[in-house]
Coordinates of C-alpha atoms in Angstrom, one line a residue:
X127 CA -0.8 -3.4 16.7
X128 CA -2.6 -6.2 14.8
X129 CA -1.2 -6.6 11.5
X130 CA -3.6 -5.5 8.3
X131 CA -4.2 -8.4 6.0
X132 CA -7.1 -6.6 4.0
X133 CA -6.8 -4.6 0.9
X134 CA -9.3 -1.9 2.1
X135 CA -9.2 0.7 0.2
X136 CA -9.1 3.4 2.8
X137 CA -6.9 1.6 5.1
X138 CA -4.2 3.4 6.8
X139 CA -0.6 3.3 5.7
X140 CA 1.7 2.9 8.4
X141 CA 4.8 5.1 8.7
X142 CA 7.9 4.7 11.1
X143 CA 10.5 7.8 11.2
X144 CA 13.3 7.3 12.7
X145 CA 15.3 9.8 14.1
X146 CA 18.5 10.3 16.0
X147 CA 20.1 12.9 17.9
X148 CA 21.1 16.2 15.8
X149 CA 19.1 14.8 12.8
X150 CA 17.6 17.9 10.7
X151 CA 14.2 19.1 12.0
X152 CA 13.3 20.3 8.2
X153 CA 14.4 17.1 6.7
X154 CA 11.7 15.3 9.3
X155 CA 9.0 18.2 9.6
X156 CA 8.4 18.4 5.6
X157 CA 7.5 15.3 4.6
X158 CA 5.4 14.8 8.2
X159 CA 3.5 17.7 7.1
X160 CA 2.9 16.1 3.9
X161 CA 1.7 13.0 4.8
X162 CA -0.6 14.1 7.3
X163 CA -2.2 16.4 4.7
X164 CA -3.0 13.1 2.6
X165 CA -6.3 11.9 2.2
X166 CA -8.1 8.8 0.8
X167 CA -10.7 11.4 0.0
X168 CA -9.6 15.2 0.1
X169 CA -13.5 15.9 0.9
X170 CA -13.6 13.9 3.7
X171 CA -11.2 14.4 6.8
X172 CA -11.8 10.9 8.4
X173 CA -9.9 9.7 5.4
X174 CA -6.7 9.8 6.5
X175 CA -3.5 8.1 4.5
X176 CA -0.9 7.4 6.6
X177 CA -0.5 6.7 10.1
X178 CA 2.8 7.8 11.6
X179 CA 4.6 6.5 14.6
X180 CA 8.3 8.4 15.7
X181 CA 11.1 6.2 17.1
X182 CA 13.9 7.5 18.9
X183 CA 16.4 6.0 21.3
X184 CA 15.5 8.1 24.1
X185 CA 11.6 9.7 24.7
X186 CA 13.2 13.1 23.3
X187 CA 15.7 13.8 20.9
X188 CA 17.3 17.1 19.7
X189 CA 17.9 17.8 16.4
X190 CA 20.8 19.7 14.8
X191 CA 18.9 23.5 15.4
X192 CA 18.1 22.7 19.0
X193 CA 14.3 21.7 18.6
X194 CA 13.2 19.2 20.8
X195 CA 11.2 16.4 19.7
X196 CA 9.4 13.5 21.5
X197 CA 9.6 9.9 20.1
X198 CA 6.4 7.6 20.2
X199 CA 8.4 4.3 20.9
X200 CA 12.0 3.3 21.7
X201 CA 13.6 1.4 18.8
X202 CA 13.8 -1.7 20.8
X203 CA 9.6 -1.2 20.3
X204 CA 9.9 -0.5 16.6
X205 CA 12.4 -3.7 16.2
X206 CA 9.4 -5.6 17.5
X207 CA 6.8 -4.1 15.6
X208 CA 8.6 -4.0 12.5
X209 CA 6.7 -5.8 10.6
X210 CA 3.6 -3.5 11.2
X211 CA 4.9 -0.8 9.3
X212 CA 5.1 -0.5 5.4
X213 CA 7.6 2.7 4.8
X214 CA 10.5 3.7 7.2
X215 CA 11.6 7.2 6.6
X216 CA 15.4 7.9 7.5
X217 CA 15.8 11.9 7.4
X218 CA 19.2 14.1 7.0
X219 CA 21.1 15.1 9.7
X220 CA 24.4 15.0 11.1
X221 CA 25.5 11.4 10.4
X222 CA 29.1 11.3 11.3
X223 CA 28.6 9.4 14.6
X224 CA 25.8 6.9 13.2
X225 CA 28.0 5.8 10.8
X226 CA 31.3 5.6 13.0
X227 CA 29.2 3.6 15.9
X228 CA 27.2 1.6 13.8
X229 CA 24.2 2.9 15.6
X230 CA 20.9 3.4 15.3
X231 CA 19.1 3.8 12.5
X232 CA 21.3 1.4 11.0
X233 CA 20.4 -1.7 12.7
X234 CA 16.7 -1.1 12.1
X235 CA 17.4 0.1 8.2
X236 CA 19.2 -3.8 7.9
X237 CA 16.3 -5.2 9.5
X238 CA 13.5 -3.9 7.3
X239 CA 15.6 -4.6 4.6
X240 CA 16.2 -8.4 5.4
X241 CA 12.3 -8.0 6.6
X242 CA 11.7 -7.6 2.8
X243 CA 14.0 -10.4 1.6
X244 CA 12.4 -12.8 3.6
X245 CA 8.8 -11.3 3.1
X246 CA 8.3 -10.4 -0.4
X247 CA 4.7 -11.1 -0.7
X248 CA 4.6 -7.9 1.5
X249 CA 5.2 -4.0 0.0
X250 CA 7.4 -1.9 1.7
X251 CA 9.0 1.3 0.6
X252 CA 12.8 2.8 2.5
X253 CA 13.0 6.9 1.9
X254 CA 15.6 8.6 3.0
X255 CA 15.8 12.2 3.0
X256 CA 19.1 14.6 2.1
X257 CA 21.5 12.7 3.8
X258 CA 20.2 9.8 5.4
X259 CA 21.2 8.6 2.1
X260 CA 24.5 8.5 3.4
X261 CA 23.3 5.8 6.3
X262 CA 21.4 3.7 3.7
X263 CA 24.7 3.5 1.7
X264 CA 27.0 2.3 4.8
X265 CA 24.2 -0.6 5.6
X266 CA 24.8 -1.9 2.2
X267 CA 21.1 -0.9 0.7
X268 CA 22.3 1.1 -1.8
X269 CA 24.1 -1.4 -4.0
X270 CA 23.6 -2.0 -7.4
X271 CA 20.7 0.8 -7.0
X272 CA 20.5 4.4 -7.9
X273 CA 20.5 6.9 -5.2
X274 CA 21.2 10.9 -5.0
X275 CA 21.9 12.8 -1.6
X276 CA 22.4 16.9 -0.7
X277 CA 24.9 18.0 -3.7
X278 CA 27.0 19.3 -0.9
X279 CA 27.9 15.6 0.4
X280 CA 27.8 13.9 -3.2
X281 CA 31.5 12.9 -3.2
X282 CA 31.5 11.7 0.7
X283 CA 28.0 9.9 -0.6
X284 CA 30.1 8.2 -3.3
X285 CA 33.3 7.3 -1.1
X286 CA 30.4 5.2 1.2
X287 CA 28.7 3.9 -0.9
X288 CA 32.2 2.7 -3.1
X289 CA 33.3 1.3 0.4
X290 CA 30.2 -0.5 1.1
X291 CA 30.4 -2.5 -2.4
X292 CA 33.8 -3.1 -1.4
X293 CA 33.7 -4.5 2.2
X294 CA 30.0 -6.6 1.1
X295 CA 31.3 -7.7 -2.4
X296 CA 28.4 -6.1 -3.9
X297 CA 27.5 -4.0 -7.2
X298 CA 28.3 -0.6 -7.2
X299 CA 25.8 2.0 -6.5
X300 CA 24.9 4.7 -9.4
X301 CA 25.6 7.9 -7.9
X302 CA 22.9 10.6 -9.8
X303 CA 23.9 14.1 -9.4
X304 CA 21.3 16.1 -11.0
X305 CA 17.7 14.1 -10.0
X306 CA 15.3 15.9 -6.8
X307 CA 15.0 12.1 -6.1
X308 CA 15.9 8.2 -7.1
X309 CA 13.1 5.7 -7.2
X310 CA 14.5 1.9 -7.2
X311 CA 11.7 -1.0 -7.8
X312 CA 8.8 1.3 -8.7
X313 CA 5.9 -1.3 -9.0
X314 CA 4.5 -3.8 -7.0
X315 CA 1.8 -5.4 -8.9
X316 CA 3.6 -7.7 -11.2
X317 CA 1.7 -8.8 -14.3
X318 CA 1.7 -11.3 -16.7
X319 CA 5.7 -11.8 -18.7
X320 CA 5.0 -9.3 -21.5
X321 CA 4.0 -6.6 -19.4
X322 CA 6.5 -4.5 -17.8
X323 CA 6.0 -4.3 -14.3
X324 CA 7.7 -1.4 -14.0
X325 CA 5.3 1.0 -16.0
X326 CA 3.0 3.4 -14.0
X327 CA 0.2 3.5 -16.4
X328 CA -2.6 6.7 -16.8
X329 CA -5.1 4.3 -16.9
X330 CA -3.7 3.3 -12.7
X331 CA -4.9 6.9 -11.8
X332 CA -8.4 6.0 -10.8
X333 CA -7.5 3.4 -8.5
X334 CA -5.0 3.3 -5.3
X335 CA -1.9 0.7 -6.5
X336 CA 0.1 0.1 -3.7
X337 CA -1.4 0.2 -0.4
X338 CA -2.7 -2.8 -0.4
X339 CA -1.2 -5.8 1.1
X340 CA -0.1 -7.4 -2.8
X341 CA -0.2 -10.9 -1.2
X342 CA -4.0 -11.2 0.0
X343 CA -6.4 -12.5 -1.4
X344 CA -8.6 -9.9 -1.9
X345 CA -6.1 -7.7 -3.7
X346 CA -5.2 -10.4 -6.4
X347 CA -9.2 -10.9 -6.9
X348 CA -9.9 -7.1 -7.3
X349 CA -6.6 -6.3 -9.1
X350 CA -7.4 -9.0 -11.8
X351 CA -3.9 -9.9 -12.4
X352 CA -2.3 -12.4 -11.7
X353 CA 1.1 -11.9 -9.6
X354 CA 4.4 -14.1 -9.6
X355 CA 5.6 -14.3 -6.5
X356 CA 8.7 -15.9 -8.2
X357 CA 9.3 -12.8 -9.8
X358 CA 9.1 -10.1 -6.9
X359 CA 11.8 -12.4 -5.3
X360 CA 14.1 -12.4 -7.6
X361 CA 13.8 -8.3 -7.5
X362 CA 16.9 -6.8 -6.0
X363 CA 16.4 -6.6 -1.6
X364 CA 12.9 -9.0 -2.5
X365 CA 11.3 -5.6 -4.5
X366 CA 12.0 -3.6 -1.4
X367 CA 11.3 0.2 -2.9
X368 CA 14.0 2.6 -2.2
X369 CA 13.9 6.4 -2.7
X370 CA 16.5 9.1 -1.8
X371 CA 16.5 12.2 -2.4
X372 CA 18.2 15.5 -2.2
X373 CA 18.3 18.2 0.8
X374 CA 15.3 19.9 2.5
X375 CA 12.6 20.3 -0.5
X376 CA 14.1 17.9 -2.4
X377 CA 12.4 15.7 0.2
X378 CA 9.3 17.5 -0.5
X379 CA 8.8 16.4 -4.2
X380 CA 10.2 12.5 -2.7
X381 CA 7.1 12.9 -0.3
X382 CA 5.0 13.8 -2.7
X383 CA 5.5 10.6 -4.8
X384 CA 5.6 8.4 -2.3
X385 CA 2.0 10.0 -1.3
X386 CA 1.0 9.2 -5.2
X387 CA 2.1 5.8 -5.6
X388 CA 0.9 4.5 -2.0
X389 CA -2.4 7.0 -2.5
X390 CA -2.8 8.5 -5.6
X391 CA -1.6 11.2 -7.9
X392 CA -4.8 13.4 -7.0
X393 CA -3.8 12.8 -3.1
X394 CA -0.4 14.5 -4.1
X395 CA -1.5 17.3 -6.0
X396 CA -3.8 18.2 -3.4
X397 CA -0.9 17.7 -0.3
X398 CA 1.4 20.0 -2.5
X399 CA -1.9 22.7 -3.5
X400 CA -2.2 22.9 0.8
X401 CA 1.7 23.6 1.4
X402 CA 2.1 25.9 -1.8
X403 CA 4.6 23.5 -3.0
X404 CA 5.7 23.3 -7.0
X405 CA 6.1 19.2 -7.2
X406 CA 9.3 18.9 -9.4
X407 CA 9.4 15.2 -10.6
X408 CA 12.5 13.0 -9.9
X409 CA 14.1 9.9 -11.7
X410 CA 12.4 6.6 -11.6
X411 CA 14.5 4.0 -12.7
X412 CA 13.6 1.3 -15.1
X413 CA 10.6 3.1 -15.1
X414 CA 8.1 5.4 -16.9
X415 CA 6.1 7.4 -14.2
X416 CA 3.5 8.4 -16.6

């Protein structure tokens, strides 16, 4: 896959899952269904948002109730093509043996990460849903972030993420008990030094922020702004977003807003209308989602 350079309005965002053997088929199946609701235009069905690609280690994969589902590429592929994609997805499941064997989605987690670091003239966003939290916090992502998981692993969620900080020599991470999701380095688009980059404005809503590649050309002409390069590096993982959230429709509402700050907030509201979903907001931090 060629990699997108443009700032296209209606170009496609590309999405990598990655799943692993007894992940949760709910936790992968709900935000799939609403990203490929999303539309550039919800009156016109060639409009499509996202593009989504499924890794696995193996062509098929069993999740935790016994649901077979075929991957798209091997993660060896996805390792290769990482720098195609602009959000990895790591959903809930049963985690115990990633973590233990330091296995797969891990590696590729570290690798978009340092992806970021070394590329930050590029957006990316890592989501994790329920407790695929709990793999972002043992590759070290989590720190000096906020992050929630399922309020059922909270206290194994905070032992990991302690440990992490410990064996890395990092910041802690803030552990948020009552938020459907935790947004880390909301904005991209990085304005002048009295404007706080962090501010989602109302008067944003008429025009797409964030899938366009912030570095090209043809975003910073049409944007009108000028970006500091400087600054976005200095942003904690090179202003790589990070969102968790809570279990099953928790993941839902964290969906949602990724669909409205890679889309747009009408995008969302329509994706959630389709599904019959009520969006419940989450916590944005250093932020006002307004």
């Amino acid at each position: 896959m060629a990699h997108k350079t443009s700032a296209v309005s209606d170009e496609p965002i590309e999405v990598l899952f990655a799943l692993y053997p007894k992940f949760n088929l709910l936790d992968f199946a709900g935000p799939l269904e609403i990203l490929e609701w999303a539309r550039h235009d919800k009156n016109d069905e060639t409009t499509k948002a996202f593009d989504i690609t499924i890794a696995a280690a193996e062509p098929k994969v069993i999740s935790e109730e016994g649901v077979v589902v075929g991957s798209q590429i091997t993660y060896k592929e996805a390792h290769e093509r990482l720098n195609d994609f602009d959000v990895l997805i790591i959903v809930g499941g049963t985690t115990e043996a990633i973590i233990k064997e330091k296995s797969e989605p891990l590696p590729i987690i570290e690798a978009f990460a340092e992806l970021q670091r070394t590329d930050y003239t590029r957006e990316r966003t890592l989501m994790s849903i329920c407790t695929g939290s709990l793999i972002l916090a043992e590759a070290g992502i989590l720190s000096g972030l906020s992050a929630t998981t399922h309020p059922d692993f909270m206290t194994k969620f905070e032992i990991i993420c302690s440990n992490a900080a410990q064996r890395d020599l990092q910041e802690r991470t803030d552990v948020v008990e009552d938020a459907r999701y935790v947004v880390n380095n909301l904005r991209f688009d990085l304005g002048d030094e009295d404007e706080n980059p962090y501010i989602r404005r109302k008067s944003d809503a008429g025009r797409r922020p964030s899938a366009a590649r912030k570095g090209s050309v043809s975003f910073k002409g049409s944007n009108g702004r000028r970006e500091s390069i400087a600054r976005r590096a200095a942003m904690r993982l090179g202003g790589l977003r990070v969102i968790t959230s809570g279990g099953i429709s928790a993941g839902l509402d964290a969906s949602l807003y990724l669909v409205s700050i890679l889309v747009d907030d009408d995008a969302a509201n329509e994706a959630a209308r389709v599904i019959q979903h009520d969006w419940v907001k989450g916590l944005v931090v250093d932020g006002l989602d307004v």
